[in-house]
Coordinates of C-alpha atoms in Angstrom, one line a residue:
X843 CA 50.5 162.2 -41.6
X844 CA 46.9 162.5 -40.8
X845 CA 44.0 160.7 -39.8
X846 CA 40.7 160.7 -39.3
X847 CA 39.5 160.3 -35.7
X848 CA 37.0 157.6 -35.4
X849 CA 34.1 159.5 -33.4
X850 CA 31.2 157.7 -31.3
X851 CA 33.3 154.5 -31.3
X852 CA 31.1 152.6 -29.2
X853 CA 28.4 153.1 -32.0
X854 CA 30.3 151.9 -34.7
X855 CA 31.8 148.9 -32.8
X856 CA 28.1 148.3 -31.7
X857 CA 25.8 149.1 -33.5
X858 CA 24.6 145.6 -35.1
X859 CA 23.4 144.8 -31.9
X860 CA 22.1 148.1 -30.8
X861 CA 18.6 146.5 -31.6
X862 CA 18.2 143.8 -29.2
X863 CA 19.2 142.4 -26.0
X864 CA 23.0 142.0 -25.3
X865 CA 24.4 138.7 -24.7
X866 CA 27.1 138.0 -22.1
X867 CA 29.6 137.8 -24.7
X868 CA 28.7 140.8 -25.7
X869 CA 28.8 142.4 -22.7
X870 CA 32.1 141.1 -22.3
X871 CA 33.4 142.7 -25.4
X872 CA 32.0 146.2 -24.7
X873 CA 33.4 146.3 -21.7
X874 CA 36.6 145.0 -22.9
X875 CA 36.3 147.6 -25.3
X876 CA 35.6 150.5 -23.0
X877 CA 38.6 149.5 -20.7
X878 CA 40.9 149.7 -24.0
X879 CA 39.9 153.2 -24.9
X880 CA 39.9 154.1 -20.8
X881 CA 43.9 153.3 -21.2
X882 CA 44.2 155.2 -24.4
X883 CA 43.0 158.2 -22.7
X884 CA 45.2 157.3 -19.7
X885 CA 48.4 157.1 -21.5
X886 CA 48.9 153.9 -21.2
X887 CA 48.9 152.8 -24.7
X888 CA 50.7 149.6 -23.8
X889 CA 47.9 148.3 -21.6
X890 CA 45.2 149.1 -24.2
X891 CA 47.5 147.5 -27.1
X892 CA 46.8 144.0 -24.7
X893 CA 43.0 144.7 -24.3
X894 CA 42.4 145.3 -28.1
X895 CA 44.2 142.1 -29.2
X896 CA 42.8 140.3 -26.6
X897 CA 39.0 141.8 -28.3
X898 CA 40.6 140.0 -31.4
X899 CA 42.0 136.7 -30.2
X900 CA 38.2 136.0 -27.9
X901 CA 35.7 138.6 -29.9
X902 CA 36.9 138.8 -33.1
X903 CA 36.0 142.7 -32.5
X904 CA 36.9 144.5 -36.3
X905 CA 37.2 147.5 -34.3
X906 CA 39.4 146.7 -32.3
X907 CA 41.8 145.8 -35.1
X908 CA 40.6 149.2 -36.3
X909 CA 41.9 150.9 -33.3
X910 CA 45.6 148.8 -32.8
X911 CA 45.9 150.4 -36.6
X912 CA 45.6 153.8 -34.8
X913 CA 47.9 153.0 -32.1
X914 CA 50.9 151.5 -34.0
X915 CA 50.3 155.1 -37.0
X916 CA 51.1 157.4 -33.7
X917 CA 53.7 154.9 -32.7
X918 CA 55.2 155.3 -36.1
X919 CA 55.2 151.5 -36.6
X920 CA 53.2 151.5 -40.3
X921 CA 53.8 147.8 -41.2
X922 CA 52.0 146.7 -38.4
X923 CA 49.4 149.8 -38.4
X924 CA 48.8 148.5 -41.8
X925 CA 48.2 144.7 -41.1
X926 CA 45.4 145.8 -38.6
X927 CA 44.0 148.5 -41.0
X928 CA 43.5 145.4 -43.3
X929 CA 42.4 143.2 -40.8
X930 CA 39.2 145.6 -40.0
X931 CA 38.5 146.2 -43.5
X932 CA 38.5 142.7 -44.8
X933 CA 36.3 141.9 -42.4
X934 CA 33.9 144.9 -43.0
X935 CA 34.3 146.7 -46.2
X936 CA 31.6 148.6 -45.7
X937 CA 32.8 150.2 -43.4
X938 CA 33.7 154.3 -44.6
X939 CA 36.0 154.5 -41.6
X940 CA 37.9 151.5 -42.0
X941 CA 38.4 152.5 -45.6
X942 CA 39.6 155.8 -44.6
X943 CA 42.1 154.6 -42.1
X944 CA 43.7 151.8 -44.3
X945 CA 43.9 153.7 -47.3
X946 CA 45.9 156.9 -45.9
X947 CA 48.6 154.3 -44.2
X948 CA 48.4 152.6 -47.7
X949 CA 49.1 156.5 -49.4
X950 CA 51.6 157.0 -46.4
X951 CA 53.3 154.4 -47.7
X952 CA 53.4 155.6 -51.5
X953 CA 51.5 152.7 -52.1
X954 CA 48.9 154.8 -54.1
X955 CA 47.5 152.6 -57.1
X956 CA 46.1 150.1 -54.4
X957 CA 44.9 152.9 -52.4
X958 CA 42.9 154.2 -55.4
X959 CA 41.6 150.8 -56.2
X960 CA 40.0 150.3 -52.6
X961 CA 38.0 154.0 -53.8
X962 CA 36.9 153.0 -56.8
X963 CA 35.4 149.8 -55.4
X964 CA 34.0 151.6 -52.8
X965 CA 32.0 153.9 -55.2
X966 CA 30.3 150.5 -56.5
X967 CA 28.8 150.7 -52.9
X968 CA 27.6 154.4 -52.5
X969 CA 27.6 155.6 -56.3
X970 CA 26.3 159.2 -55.2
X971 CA 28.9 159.8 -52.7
X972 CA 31.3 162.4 -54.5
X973 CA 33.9 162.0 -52.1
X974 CA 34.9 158.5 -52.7
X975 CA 35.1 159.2 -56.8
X976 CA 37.3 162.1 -55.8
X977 CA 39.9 159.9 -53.4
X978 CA 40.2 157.9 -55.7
X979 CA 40.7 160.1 -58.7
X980 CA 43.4 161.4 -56.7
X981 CA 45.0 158.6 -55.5
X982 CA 45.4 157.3 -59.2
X983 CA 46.9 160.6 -60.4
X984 CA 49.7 159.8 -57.6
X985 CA 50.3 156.9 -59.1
X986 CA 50.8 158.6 -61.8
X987 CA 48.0 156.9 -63.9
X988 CA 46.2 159.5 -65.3
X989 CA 43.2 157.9 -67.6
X990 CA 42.1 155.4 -64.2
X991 CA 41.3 159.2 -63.0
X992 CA 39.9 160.9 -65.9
X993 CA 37.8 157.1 -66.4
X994 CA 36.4 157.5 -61.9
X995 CA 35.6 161.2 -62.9
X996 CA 33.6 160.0 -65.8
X997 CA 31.6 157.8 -63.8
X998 CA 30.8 160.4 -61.0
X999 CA 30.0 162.5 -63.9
X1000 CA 27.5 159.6 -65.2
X1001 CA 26.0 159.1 -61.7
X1002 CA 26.0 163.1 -60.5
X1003 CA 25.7 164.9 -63.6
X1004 CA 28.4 167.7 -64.5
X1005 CA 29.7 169.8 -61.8
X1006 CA 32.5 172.8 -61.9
X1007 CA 34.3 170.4 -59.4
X1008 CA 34.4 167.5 -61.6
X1009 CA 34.9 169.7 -64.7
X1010 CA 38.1 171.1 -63.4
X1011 CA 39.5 167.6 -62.3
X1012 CA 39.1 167.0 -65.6
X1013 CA 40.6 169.7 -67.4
X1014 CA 43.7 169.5 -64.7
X1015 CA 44.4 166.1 -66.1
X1016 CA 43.8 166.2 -70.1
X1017 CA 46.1 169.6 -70.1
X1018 CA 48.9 168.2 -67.3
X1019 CA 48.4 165.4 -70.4
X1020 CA 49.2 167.2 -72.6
X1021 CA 45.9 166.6 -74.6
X1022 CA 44.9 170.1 -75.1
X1023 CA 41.8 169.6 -77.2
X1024 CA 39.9 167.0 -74.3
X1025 CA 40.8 170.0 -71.4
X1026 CA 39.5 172.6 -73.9
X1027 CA 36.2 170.3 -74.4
X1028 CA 35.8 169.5 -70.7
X1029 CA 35.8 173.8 -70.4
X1030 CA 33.0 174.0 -73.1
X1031 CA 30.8 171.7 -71.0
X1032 CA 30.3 174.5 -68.3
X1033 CA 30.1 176.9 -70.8
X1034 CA 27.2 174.9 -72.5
X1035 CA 25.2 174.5 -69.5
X1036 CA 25.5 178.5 -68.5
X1037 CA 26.0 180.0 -71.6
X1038 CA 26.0 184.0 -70.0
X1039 CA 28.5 183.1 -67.5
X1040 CA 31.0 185.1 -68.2
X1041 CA 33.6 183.1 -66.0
X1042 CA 33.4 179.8 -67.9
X1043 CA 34.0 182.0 -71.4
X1044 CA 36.8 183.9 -69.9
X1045 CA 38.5 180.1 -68.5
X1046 CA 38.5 178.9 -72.6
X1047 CA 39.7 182.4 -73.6
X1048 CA 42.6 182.0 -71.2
X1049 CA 43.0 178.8 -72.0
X1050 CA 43.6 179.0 -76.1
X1051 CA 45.3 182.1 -75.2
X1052 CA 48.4 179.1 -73.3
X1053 CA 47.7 177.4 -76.7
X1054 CA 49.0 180.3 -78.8
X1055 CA 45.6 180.6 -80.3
X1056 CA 45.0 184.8 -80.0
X1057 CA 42.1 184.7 -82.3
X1058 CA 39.8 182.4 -81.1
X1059 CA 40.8 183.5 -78.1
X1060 CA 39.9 187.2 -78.9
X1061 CA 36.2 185.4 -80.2
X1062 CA 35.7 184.6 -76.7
X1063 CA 36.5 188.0 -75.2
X1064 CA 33.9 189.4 -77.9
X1065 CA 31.1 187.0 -76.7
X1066 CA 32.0 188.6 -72.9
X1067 CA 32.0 192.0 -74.1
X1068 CA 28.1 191.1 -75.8
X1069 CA 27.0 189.9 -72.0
X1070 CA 28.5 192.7 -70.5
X1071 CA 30.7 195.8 -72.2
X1072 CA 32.2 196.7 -69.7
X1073 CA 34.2 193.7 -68.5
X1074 CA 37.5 194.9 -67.3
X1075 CA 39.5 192.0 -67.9
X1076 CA 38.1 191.4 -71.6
X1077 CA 38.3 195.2 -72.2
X1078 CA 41.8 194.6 -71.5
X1079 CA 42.5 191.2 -73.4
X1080 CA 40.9 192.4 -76.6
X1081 CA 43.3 195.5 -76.4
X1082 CA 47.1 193.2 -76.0
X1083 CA 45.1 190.4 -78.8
X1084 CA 47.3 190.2 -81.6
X1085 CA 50.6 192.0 -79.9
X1086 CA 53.8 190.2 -79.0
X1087 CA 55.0 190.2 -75.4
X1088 CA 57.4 193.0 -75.8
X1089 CA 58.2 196.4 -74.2
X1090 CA 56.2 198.6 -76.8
X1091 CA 52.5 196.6 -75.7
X1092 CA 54.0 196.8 -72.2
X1093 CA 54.4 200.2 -72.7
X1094 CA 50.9 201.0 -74.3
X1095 CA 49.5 199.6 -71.3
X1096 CA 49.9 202.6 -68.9
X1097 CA 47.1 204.4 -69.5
X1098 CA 45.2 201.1 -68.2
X1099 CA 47.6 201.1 -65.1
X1100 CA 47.0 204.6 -64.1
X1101 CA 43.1 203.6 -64.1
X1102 CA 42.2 203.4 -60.8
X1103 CA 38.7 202.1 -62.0
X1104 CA 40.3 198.8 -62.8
X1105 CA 41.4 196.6 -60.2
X1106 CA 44.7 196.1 -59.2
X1107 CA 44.3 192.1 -59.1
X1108 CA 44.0 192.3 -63.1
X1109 CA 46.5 194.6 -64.2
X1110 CA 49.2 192.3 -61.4
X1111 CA 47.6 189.4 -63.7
X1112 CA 48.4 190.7 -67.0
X1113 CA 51.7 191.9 -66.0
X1114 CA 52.9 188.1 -64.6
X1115 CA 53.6 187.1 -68.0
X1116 CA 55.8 189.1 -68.7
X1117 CA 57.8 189.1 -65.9
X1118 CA 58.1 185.6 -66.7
X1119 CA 58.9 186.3 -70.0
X1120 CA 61.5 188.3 -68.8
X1121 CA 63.1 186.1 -66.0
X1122 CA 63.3 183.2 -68.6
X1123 CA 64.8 185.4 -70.9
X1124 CA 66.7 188.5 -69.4
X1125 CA 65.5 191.0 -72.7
X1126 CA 66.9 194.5 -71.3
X1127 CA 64.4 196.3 -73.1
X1128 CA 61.5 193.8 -71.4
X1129 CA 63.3 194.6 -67.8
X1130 CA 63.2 198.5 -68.3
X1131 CA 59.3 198.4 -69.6
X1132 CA 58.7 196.7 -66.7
X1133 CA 60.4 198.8 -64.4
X1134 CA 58.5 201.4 -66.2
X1135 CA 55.2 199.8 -65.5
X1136 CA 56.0 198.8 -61.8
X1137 CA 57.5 202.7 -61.4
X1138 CA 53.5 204.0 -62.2
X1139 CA 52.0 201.3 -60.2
X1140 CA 53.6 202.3 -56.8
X1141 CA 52.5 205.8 -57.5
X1142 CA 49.2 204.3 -58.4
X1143 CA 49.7 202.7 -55.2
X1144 CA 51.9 204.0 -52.8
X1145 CA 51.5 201.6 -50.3
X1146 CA 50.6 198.5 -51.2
X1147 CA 51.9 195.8 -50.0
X1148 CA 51.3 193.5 -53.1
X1149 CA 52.5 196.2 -55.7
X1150 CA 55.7 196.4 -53.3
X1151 CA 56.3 192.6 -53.9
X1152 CA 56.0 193.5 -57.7
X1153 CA 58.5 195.8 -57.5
X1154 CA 60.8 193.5 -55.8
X1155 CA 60.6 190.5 -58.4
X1156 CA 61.2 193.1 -61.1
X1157 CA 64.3 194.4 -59.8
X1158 CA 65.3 190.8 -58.3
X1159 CA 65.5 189.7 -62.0
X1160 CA 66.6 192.9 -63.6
X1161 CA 69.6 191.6 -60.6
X1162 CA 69.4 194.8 -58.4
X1163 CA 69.3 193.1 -55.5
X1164 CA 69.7 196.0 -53.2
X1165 CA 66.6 197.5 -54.5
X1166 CA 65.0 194.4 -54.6
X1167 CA 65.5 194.0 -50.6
X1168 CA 64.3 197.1 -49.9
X1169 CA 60.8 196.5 -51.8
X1170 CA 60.4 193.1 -50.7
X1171 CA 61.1 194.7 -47.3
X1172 CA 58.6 197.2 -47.3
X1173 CA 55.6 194.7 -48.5
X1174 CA 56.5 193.0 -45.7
X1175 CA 56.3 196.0 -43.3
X1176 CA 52.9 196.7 -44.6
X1177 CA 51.5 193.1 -45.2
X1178 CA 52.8 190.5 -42.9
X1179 CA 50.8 187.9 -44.4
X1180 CA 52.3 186.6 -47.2
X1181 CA 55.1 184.1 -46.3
X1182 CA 56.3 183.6 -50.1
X1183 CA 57.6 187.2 -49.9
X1184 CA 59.2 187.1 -46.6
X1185 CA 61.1 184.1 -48.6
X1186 CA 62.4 185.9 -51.0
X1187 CA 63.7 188.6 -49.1
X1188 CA 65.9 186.2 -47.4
X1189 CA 66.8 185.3 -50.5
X1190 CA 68.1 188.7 -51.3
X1191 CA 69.2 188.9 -47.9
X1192 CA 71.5 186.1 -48.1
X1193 CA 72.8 186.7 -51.5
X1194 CA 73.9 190.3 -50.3
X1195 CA 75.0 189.0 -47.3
X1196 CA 72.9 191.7 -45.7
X1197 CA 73.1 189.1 -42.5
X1198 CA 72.1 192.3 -39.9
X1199 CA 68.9 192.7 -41.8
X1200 CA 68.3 189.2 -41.7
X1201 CA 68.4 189.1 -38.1
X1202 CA 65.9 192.1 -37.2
X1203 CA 63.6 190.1 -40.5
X1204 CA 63.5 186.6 -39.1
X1205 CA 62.8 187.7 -35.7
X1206 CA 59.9 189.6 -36.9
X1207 CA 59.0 186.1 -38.9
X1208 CA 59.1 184.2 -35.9
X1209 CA 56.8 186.5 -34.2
X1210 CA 54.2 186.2 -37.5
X1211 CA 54.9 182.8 -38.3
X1212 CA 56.2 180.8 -34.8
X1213 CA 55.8 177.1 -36.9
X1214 CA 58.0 178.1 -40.0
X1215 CA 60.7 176.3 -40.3
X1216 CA 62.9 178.9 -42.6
X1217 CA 62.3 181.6 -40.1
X1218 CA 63.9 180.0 -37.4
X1219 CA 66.4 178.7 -40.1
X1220 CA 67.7 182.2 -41.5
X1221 CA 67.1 183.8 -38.0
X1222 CA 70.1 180.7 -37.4
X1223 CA 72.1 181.7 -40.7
X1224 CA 72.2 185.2 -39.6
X1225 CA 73.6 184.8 -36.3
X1226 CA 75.9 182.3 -37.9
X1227 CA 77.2 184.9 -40.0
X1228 CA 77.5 187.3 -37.2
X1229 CA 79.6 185.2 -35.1
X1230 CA 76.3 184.4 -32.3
X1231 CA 77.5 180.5 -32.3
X1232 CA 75.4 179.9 -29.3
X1233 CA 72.0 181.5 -30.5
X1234 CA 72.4 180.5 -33.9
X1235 CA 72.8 176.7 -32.7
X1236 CA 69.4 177.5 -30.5
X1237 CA 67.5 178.6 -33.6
X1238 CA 68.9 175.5 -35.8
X1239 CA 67.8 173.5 -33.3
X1240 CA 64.1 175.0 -33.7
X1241 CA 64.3 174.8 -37.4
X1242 CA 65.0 171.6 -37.1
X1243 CA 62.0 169.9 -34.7
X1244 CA 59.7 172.5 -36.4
X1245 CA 60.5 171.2 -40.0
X1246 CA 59.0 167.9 -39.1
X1247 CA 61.5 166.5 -42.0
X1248 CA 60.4 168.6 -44.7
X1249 CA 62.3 167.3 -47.7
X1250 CA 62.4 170.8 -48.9
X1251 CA 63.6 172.1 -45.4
X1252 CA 65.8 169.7 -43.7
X1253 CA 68.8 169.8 -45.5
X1254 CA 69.0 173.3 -45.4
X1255 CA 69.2 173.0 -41.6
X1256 CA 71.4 170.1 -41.6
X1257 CA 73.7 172.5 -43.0
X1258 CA 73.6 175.4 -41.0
X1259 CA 74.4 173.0 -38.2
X1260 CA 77.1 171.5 -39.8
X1261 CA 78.6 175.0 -40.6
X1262 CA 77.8 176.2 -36.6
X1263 CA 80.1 173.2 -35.8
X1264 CA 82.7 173.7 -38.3
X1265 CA 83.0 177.9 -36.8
X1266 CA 83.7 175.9 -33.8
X1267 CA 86.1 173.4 -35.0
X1268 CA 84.0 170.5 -34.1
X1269 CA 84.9 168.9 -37.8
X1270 CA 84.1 165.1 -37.1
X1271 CA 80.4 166.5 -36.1
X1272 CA 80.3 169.0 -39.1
X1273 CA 81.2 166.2 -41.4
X1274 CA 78.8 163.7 -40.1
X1275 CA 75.4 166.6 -40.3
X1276 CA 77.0 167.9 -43.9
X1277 CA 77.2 164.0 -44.9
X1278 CA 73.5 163.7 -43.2
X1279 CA 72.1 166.5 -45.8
X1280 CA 73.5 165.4 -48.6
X1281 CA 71.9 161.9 -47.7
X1282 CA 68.3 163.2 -47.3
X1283 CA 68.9 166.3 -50.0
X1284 CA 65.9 165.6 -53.3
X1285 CA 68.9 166.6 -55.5
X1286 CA 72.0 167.7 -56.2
X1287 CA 72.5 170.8 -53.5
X1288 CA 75.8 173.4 -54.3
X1289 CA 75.8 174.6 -51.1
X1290 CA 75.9 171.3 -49.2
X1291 CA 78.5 170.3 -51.4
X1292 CA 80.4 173.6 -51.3
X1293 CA 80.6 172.8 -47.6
X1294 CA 81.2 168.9 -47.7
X1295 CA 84.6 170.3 -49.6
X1296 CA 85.7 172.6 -46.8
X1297 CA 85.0 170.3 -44.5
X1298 CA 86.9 167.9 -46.4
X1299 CA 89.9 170.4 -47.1
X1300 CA 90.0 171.3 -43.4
X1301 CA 90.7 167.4 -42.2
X1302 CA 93.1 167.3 -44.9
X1303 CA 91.4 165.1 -47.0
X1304 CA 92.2 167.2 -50.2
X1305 CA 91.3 165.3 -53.1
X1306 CA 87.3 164.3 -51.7
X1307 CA 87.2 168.3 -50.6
X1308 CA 88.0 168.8 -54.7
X1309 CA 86.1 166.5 -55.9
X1310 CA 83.0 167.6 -53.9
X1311 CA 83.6 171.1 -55.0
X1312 CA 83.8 169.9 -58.5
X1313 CA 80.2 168.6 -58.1
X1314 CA 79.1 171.8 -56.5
X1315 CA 79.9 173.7 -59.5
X1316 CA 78.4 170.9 -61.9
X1317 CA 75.4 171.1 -59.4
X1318 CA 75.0 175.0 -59.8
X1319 CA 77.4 176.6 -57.3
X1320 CA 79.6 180.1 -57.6
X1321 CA 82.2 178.8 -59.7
X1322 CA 84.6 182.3 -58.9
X1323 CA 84.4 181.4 -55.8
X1324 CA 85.2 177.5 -55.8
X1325 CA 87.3 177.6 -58.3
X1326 CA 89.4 179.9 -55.9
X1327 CA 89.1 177.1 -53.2
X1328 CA 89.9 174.2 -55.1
X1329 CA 93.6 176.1 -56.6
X1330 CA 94.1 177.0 -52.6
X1331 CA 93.6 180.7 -53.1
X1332 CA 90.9 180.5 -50.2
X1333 CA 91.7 180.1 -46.5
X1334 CA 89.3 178.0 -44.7
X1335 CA 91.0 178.1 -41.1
X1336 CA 88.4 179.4 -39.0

């Protein structure tokens, strides 16, 4: 959770009486103040705690209140963070810092409707300052009210005039709506104002293209190609206009692969829907066009890192994992950069059970990336694997303070503990970090409840260990394998 640092506090807290002479109770107060923020940067947040209520109980002092909100947020006591963020503003809702402070505890919170109101009200105050339209815009869409933020946009629109920014917002909304004719019209705004931009024409071509509507989109390309005829990615839309998403356009386009005059950025971008044509729908014929297509490509370009990771996703979902490895592998060698493919080479390193590999790749990740979670975690599953208890129980540990409780991470590393402690036949603590996953697991998760069933079986606890395995198969897990577990073909003595 983050916060805005309140800077030249002293200024803020006092500047309604920077004008004149100070009184003695004013006096008193500043120094109160100063002695506060002395013990803050002390470390002794206890002591300052005292002096900024004692500010409020004799001074009244708003920022004071202000700062005890700061206090209890790093102290990870929000309720009371919260009161005091109130407190302050109440008392001055003017005040942009006060606003800022109560409203990210209030988002903290999931309390985002509220958070969005304090915004909107506060754009009543400064009507020209974009930021506050945009919080609260944002705040409302957490809340999952989408026309509060299309109706703040509106009025920043009213009060600013049209921008790209606002335009966007817009169009984000109406089409996440579903209301495909309002995110069109918010498009054709920009394009009215800067009629011979081609970028605005080609963001309503691309957009009627998603609504299935290849003619008007083709109209579009046309009015491109009369600004500027040579327009690559036009050149190339007016070409596929009209053609189904099927091997024989896929194959017509490799005389505009092997152009090397064309950039590589818009051929990847006209290739990506079909490769996610073909991983929704496994067509054979699809898979070996665009093996085809990804085979002249890395001739094209021999060593490019992102042609590399095309090559991967195209043989990860034509399921040649082993080839898939090796090309996700190599755009990693050449591009360490890019974490989302170093993730999906583990991905294809742990379905192989490649675990060796594994090892020498998450090393190398945790030299590129020393605050990623899933480094440390597969550089854990691989020693796992390989029988290193001790090391792989070092790197769960650094998954797990590094993952700061990612939703998305945590349970994954709860259960690579749990599995370190069931290899060494510490089952009441594999059973209670298993249990722990499954608590803080989004969802359903087959391999947490693959494991909660041999952890079960192995205490001989036999019916929970099949019903768990039950749901990991109903959840998405191997069924070939579990089903082998749960008629006691498997062995799960360690």
């Amino acid at each position: 959770m983050k916060f805005t640092p309140l800077l030249l506090l002293l200024f803020i807290a006092f500047q309604g009486i920077s004008q004149g002479i100070y009184t003695e109770t004013e006096i008193a107060a500043q120094d109160l103040l100063i002695a506060a923020k002395k013990q803050v940067l002390l470390g002794d947040v206890d002591e300052a705690i005292d002096i900024y209520k004692k500010l409020l109980d004799e001074h009244n002092e708003n920022a004071a209140a202000y700062e005890l909100s700061r206090i209890y947020v790093k102290k990870e006591d929000y309720s009371t963070a919260l009161t005091y963020a109130k407190r302050a503003h109440e008392a001055e809702p003017k005040n942009e810092w006060y606003l800022i402070q109560l409203t990210d505890i209030l988002a903290f919170s999931e309390n985002f409707e509220e958070a969005a109101t304090l915004y909107e009200q506060f754009t009543k105050q400064e009507p020209n300052n974009e930021f506050h339209y945009l919080q609260s815009s944002f705040y409302y869409l957490k809340a999952e009210l989408p026309k509060n933020a299309i109706k703040v946009l509106d009025d920043l629109e009213k009060n600013n005039g049209i921008t790209e920014q606002i335009i966007q917002r817009k169009f984000e909304i109406y089409d996440v709506m579903g209301k495909e004719k309002d995110a069109l019209k918010e498009l054709e705004k920009l394009n009215k104002m800067y009629p011979t931009e081609p970028r605005f024409l080609h963001n309503i071509a691309g957009y009627l293209r998603t609504m299935g509507k290849e003619n008007e989109a083709n109209k579009v390309m046309q009015k491109i190609l009369e600004i500027d005829p040579d327009d690559e990615t036009a050149l190339l839309f007016v070409n596929s206009t009209g053609k189904n998403k099927d091997a024989n356009y896929l194959r017509s386009l490799v005389p505009v692969i092997k152009d090397e005059r064309i950039e590589l950025d818009k051929k990847v971008i006209e290739l990506i829907p079909y490769l996610q044509d073909f991983a929704e729908k496994g067509d054979p014929e699809l898979g070996q066009s665009l093996l085809d297509i990804g085979g002249i490509l890395d001739e094209t370009y021999p060593r490019n890192a992102k042609v590399k990771s095309i090559l991967g996703d195209i043989h990860f979902y034509n399921k040649d994992l082993p080839q898939a490895t090796n090309f996700y592998a190599q755009s990693v060698d050449s591009d360490k950069s890019t974490w989302t493919v170093w993730a999906q080479l583990f991905i294809t390193l742990n379905i192989t059970e490649d675990y060796k590999r594994m090892m020498k790749y998450s090393e190398d990740a945790i030299d590129v990336y020393p605050n990623q979670a899933l480094a440390y975690y597969y550089n854990g599953l691989a020693l796992l694997e390989l029988g290193e208890l001790s090391e792989a129980e070092m790197s769960a540990v650094e998954a797990r303070m590094i993952s700061g409780n990612n939703p998305n991470v945590i349970p994954e590393v709860l259960l690579l503990e749990s599995k370190i402690k069931f290899k060494q036949k510490k089952y009441e603590e594999s059973l209670k970090l298993v249990s722990e996953g499954m608590e803080v697991s989004q969802q359903p998760n087959p391999r947490i409840l693959d494991h909660l069933g041999d952890v079960y079986w192995i205490m001989n606890e036999k019916d929970s260990a099949k019903e768990s395995w039950k749901k990991a198969i109903k959840a998405g897990g191997n069924p070939a394998v579990i089903n082998k577990k749960i008629n006691g073909e498997t062995d799960l003595n360690n």
